PDB file of C-alpha atoms in Angstrom:
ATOM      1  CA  UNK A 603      11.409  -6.796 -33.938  1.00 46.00           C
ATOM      2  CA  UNK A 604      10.856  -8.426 -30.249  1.00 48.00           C
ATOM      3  CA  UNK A 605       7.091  -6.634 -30.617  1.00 52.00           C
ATOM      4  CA  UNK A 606       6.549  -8.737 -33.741  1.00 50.00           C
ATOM      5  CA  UNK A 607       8.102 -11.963 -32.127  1.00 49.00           C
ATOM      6  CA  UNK A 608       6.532 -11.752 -28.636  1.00 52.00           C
ATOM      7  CA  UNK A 609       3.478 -13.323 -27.700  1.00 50.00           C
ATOM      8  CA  UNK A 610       1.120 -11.464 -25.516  1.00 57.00           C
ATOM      9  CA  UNK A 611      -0.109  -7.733 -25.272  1.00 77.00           C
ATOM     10  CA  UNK A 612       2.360  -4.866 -25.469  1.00 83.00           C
ATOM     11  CA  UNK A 613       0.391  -3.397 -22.183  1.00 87.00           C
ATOM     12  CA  UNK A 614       0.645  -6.181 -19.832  1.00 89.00           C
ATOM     13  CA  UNK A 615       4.524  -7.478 -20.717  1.00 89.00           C
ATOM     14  CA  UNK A 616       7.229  -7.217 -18.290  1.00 91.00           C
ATOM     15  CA  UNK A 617      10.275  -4.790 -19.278  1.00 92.00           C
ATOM     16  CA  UNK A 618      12.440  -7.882 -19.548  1.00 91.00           C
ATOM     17  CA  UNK A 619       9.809  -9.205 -21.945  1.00 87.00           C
ATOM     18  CA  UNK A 620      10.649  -5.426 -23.322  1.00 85.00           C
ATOM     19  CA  UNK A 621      13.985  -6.454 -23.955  1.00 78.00           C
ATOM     20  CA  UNK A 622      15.902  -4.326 -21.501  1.00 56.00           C
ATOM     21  CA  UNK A 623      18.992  -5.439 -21.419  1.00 45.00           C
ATOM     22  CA  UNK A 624      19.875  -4.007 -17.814  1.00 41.00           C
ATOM     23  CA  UNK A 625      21.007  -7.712 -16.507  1.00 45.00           C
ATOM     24  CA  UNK A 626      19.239  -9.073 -12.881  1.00 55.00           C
ATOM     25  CA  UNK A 627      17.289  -5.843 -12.278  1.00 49.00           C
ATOM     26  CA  UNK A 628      15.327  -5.157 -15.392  1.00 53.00           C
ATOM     27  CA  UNK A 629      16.170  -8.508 -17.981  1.00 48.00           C
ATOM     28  CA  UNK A 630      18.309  -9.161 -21.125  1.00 50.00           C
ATOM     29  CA  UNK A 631      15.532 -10.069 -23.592  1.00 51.00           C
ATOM     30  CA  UNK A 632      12.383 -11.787 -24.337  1.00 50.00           C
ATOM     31  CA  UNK A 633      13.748 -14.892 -23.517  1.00 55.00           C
ATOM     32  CA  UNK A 634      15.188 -13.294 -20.347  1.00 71.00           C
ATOM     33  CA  UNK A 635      12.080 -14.356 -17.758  1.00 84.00           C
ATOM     34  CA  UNK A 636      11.056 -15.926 -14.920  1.00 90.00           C
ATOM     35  CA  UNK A 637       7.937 -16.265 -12.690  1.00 92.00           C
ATOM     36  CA  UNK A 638       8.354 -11.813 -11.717  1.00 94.00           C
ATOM     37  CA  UNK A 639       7.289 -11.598 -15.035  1.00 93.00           C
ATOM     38  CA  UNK A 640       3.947 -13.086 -14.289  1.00 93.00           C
ATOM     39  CA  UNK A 641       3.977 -11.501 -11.293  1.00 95.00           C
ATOM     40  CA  UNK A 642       4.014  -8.026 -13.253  1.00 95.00           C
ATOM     41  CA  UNK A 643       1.281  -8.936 -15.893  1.00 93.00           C
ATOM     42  CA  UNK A 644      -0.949  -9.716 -12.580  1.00 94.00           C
ATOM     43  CA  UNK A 645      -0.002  -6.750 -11.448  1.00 94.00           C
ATOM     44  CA  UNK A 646      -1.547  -4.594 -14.601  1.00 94.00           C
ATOM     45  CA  UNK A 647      -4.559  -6.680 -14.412  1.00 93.00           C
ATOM     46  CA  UNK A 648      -4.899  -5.649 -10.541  1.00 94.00           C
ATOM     47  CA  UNK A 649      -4.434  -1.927 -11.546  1.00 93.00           C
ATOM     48  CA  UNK A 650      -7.031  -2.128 -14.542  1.00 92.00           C
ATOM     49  CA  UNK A 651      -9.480  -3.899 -12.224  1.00 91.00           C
ATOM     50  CA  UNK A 652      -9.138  -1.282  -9.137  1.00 90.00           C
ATOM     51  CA  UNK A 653      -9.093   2.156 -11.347  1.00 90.00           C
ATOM     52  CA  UNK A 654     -10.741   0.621 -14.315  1.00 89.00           C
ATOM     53  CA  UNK A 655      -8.489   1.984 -16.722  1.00 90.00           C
ATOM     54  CA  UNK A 656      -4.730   0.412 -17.559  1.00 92.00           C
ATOM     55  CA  UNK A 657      -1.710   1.781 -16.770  1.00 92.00           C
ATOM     56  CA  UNK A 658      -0.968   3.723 -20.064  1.00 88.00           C
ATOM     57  CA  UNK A 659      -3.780   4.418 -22.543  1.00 84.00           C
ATOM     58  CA  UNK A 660      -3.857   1.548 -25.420  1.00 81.00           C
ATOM     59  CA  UNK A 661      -4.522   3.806 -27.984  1.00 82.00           C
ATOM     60  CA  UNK A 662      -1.965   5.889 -27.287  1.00 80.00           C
ATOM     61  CA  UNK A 663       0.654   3.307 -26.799  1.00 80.00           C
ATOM     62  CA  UNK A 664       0.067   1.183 -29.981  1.00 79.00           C
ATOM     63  CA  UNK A 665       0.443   4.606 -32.041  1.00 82.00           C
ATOM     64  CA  UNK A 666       4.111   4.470 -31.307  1.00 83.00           C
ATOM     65  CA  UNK A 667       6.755   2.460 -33.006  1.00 82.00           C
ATOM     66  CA  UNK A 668       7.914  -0.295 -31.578  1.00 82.00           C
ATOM     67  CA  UNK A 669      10.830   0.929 -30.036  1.00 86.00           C
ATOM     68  CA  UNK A 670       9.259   3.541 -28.526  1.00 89.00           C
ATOM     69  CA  UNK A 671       6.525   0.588 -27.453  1.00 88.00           C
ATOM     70  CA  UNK A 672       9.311  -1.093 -25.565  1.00 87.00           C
ATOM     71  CA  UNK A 673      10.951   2.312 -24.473  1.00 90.00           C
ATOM     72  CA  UNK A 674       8.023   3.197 -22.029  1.00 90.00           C
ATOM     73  CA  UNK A 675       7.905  -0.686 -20.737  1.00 90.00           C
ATOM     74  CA  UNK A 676      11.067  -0.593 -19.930  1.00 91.00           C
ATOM     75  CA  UNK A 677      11.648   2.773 -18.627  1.00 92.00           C
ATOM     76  CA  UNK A 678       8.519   5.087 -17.605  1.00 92.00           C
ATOM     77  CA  UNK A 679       6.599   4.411 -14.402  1.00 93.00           C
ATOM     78  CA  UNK A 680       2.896   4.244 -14.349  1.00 91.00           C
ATOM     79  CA  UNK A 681       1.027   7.020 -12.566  1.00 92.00           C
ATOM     80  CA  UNK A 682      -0.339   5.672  -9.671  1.00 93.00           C
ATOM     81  CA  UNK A 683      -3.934   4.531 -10.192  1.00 92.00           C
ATOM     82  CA  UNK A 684      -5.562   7.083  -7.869  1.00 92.00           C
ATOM     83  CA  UNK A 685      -3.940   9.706 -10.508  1.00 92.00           C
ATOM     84  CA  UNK A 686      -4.641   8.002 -13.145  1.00 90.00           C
ATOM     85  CA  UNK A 687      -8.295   7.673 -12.062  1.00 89.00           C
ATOM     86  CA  UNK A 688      -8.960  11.301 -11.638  1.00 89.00           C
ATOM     87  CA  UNK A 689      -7.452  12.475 -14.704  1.00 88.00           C
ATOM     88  CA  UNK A 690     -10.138  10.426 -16.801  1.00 88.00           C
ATOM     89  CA  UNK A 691     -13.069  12.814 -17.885  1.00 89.00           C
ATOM     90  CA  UNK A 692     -15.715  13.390 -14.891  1.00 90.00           C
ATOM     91  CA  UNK A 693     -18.288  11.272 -17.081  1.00 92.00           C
ATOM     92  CA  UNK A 694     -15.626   8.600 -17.356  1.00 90.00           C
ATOM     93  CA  UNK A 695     -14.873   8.294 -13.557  1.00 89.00           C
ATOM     94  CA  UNK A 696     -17.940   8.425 -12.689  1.00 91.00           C
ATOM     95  CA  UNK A 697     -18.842   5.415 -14.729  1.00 91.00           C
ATOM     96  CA  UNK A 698     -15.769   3.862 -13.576  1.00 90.00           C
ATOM     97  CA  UNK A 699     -17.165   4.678  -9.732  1.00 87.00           C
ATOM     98  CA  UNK A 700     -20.307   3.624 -10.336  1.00 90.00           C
ATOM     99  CA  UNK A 701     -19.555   0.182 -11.707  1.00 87.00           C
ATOM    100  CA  UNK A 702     -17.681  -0.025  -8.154  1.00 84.00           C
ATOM    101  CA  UNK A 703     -20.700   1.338  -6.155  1.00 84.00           C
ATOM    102  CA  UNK A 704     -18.856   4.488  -5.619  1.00 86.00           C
ATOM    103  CA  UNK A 705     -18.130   7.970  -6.347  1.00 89.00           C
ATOM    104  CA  UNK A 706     -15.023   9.001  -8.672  1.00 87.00           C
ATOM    105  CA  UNK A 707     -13.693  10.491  -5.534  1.00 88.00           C
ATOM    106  CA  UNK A 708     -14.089   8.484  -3.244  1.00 89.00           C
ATOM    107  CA  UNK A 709     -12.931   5.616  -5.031  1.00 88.00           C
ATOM    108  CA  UNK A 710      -9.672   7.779  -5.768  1.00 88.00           C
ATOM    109  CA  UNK A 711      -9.292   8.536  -1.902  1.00 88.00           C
ATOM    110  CA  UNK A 712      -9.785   4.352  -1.054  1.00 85.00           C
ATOM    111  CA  UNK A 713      -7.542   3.832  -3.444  1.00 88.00           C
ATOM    112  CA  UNK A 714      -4.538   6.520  -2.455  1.00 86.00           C
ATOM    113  CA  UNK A 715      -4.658   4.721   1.177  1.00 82.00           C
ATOM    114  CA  UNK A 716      -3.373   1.769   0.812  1.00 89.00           C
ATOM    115  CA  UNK A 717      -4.662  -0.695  -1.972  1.00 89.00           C
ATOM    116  CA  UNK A 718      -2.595   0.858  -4.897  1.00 92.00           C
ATOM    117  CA  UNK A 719       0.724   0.182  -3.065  1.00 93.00           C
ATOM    118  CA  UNK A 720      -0.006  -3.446  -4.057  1.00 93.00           C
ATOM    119  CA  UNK A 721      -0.482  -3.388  -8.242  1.00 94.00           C
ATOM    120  CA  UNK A 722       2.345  -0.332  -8.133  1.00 95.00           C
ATOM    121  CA  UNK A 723       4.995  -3.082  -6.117  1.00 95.00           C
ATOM    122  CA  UNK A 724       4.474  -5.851  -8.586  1.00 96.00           C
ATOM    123  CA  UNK A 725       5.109  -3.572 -11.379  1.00 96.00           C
ATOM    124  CA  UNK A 726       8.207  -2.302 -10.178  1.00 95.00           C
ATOM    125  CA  UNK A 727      10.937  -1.768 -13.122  1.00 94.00           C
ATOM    126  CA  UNK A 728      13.620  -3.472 -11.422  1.00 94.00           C
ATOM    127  CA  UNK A 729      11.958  -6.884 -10.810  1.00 94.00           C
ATOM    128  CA  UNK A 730      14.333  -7.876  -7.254  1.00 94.00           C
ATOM    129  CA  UNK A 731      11.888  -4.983  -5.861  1.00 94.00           C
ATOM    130  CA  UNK A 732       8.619  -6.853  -7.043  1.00 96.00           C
ATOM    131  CA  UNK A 733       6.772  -9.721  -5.098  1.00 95.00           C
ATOM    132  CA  UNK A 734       8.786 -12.789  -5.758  1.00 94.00           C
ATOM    133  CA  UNK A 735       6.003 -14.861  -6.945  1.00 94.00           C
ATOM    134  CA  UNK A 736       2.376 -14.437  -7.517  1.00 94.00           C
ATOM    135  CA  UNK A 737       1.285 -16.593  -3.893  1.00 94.00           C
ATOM    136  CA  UNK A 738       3.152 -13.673  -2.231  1.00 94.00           C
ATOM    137  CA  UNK A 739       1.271 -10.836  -4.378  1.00 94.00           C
ATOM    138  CA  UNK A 740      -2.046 -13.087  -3.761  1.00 94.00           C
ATOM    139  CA  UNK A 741      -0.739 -12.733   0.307  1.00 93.00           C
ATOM    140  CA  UNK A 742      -0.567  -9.352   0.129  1.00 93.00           C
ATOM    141  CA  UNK A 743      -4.017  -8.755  -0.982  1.00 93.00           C
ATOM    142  CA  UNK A 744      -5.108 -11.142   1.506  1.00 92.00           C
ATOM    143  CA  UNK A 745      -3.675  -8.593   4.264  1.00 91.00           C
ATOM    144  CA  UNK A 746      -5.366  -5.561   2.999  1.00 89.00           C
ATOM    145  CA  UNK A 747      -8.525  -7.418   3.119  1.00 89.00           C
ATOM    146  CA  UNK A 748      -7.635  -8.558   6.399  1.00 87.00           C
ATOM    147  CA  UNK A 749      -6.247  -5.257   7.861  1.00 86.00           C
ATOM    148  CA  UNK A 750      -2.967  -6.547   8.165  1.00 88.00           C
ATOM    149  CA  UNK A 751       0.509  -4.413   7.546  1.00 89.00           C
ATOM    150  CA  UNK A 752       1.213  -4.809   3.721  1.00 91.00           C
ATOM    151  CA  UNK A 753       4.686  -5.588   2.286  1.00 90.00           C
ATOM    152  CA  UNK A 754       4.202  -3.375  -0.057  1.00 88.00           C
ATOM    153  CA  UNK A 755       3.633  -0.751   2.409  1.00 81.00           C
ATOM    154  CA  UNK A 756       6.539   1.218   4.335  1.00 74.00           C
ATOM    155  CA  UNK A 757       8.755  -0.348   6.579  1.00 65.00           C
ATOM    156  CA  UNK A 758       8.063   1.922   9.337  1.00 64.00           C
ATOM    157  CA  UNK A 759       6.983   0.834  12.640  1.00 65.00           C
ATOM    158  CA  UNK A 760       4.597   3.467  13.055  1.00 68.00           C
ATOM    159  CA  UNK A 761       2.711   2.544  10.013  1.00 65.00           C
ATOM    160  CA  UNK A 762       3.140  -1.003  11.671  1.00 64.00           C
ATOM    161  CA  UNK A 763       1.496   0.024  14.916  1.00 65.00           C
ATOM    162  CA  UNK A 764      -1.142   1.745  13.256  1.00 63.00           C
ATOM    163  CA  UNK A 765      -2.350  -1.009  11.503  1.00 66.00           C
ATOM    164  CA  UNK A 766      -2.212  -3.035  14.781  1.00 61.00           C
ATOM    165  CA  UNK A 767      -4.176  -0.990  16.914  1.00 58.00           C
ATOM    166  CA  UNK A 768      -6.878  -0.428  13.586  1.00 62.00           C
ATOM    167  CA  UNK A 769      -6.952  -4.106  13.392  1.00 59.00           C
ATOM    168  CA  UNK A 770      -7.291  -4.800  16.955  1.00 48.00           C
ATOM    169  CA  UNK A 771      -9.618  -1.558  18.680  1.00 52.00           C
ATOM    170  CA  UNK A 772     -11.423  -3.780  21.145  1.00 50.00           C
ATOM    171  CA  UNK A 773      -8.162  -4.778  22.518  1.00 41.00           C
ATOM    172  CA  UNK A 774      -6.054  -1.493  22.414  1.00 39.00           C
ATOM    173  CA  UNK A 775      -9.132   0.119  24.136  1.00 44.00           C
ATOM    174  CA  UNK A 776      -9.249  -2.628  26.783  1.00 45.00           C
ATOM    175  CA  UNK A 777      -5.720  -2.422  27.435  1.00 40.00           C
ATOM    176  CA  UNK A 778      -6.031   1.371  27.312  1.00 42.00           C
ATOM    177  CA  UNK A 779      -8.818   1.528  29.858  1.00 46.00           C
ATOM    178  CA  UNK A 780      -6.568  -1.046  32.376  1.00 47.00           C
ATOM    179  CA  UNK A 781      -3.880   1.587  31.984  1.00 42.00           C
ATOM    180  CA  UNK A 782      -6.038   4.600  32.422  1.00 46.00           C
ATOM    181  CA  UNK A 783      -7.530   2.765  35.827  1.00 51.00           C
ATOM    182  CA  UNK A 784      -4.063   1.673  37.321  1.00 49.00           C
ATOM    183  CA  UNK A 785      -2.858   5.398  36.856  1.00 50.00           C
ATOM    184  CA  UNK A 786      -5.856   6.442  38.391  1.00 53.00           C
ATOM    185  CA  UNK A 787      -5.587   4.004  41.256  1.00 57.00           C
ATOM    186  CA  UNK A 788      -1.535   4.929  41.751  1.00 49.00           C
ATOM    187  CA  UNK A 789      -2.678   8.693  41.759  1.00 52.00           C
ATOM    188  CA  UNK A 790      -5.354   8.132  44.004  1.00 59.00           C
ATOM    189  CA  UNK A 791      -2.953   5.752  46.448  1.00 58.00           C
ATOM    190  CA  UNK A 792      -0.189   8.585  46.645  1.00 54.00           C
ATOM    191  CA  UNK A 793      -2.567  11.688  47.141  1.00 60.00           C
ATOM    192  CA  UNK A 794      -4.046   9.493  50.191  1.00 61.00           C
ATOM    193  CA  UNK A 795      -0.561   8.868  51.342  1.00 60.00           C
ATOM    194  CA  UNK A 796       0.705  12.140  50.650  1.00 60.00           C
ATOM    195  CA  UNK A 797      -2.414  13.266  52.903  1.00 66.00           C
ATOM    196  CA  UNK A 798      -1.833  10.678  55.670  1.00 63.00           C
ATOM    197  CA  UNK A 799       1.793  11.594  56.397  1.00 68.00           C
ATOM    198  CA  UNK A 800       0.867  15.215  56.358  1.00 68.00           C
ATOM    199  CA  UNK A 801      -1.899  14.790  58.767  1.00 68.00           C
ATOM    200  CA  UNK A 802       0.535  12.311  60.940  1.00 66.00           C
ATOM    201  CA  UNK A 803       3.193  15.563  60.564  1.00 69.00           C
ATOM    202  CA  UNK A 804       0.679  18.107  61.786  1.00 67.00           C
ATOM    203  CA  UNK A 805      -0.445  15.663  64.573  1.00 69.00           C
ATOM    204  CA  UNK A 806       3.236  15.028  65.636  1.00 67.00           C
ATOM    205  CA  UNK A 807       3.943  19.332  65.995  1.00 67.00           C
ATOM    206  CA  UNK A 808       1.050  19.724  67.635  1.00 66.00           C
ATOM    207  CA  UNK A 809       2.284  17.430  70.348  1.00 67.00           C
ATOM    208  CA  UNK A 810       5.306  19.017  70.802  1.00 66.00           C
ATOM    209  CA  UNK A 811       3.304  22.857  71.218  1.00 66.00           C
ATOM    210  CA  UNK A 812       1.544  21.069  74.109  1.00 63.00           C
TER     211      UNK A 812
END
């Protein structure tokens, strides 16, 4: 079987390592890999490290047969590891919090945000949709810590902006408070105008009564 002649660990391989035959998107075989493939692996380990547990229970996967093994690889999707987090027993969560001097649900809540997009991208089935190499998945995780927009995020410019004006407060608020003054000074300018030409208006009919 391609269990018995793969090397590695059923819970980190690829689904092309899986043997899925689905061509480009999901690989033809064990010997059907590239540098994605790594890219996935990291990807489990990044999930196991940020919810403590992996993607699908060991215990629970090695119980299968081996087709069945390669079945879920290739075809079911991991919960995301905020789910997968809080449906661990409360005394397991909480251990899994603690060791990351947090609570279970809080930890769940940091993780729902933004930093599980990452792990969940480079574990996509369909490897064309995962980073294309692990400097870009390593990137990635360098703009989370850095506040920066995150591939793996959506493409949406309002997500875009949002991170932009999180990122850079002192600035937005500067740029803010120039636009709040120069309003202020253009209403200001036009009431006094406004005010001037009426008081030139009354000035000018009262000239005329006289």
């Amino acid at each position: 079987t391609w269990l018995q002649r793969a090397a590695g660990t059923p819970q980190y391989m690829s689904p092309e390592q899986a043997g899925g035959g689905g061509g480009e998107g999901v690989g033809g075989g064990p010997g059907d890999v590239d540098t994605r493939s790594d890219v996935y692996s990291l990807g489990v380990v990044l999930y196991e490290l940020i919810s403590g547990v992996l993607p699908f229970e060991s215990r629970e996967l090695r119980s299968r047969g081996f087709a069945e093994i390669a079945r879920i690889i290739r075809e079911v999707d991991p919960p995301k590891p905020s789910t997968r987090l809080s449906s661990l027993e409360p005394a397991a969560g909480s251990a899994v919090a603690e060791r990351r001097r947090s609570h279970a649900d809080e930890l769940a809540s940091e993780l729902r945000r933004e930093l599980e997009w990452i792990p969940l991208k480079a574990m996509r089935k369909d490897r064309r949709e995962r980073y294309g190499s692990p400097a870009e998945l390593a990137r990635d995780l360098r703009n989370y810590l850095e506040g920066r927009p995150l591939e793996a995020g959506p493409e949406s410019a309002a997500y875009r902006a949002r991170k932009m004006i999180r990122r850079n407060k002192g600035a937005v608020a500067a740029v803010a408070a120039m636009v709040v003054l120069l309003v202020g000074g253009i209403a200001g300018t036009s009431i006094g105008l406004f005010q001037a030409r009426a008081a030139a208006e009354a000035e000018r009919e009262a000239r005329k009564r006289e």
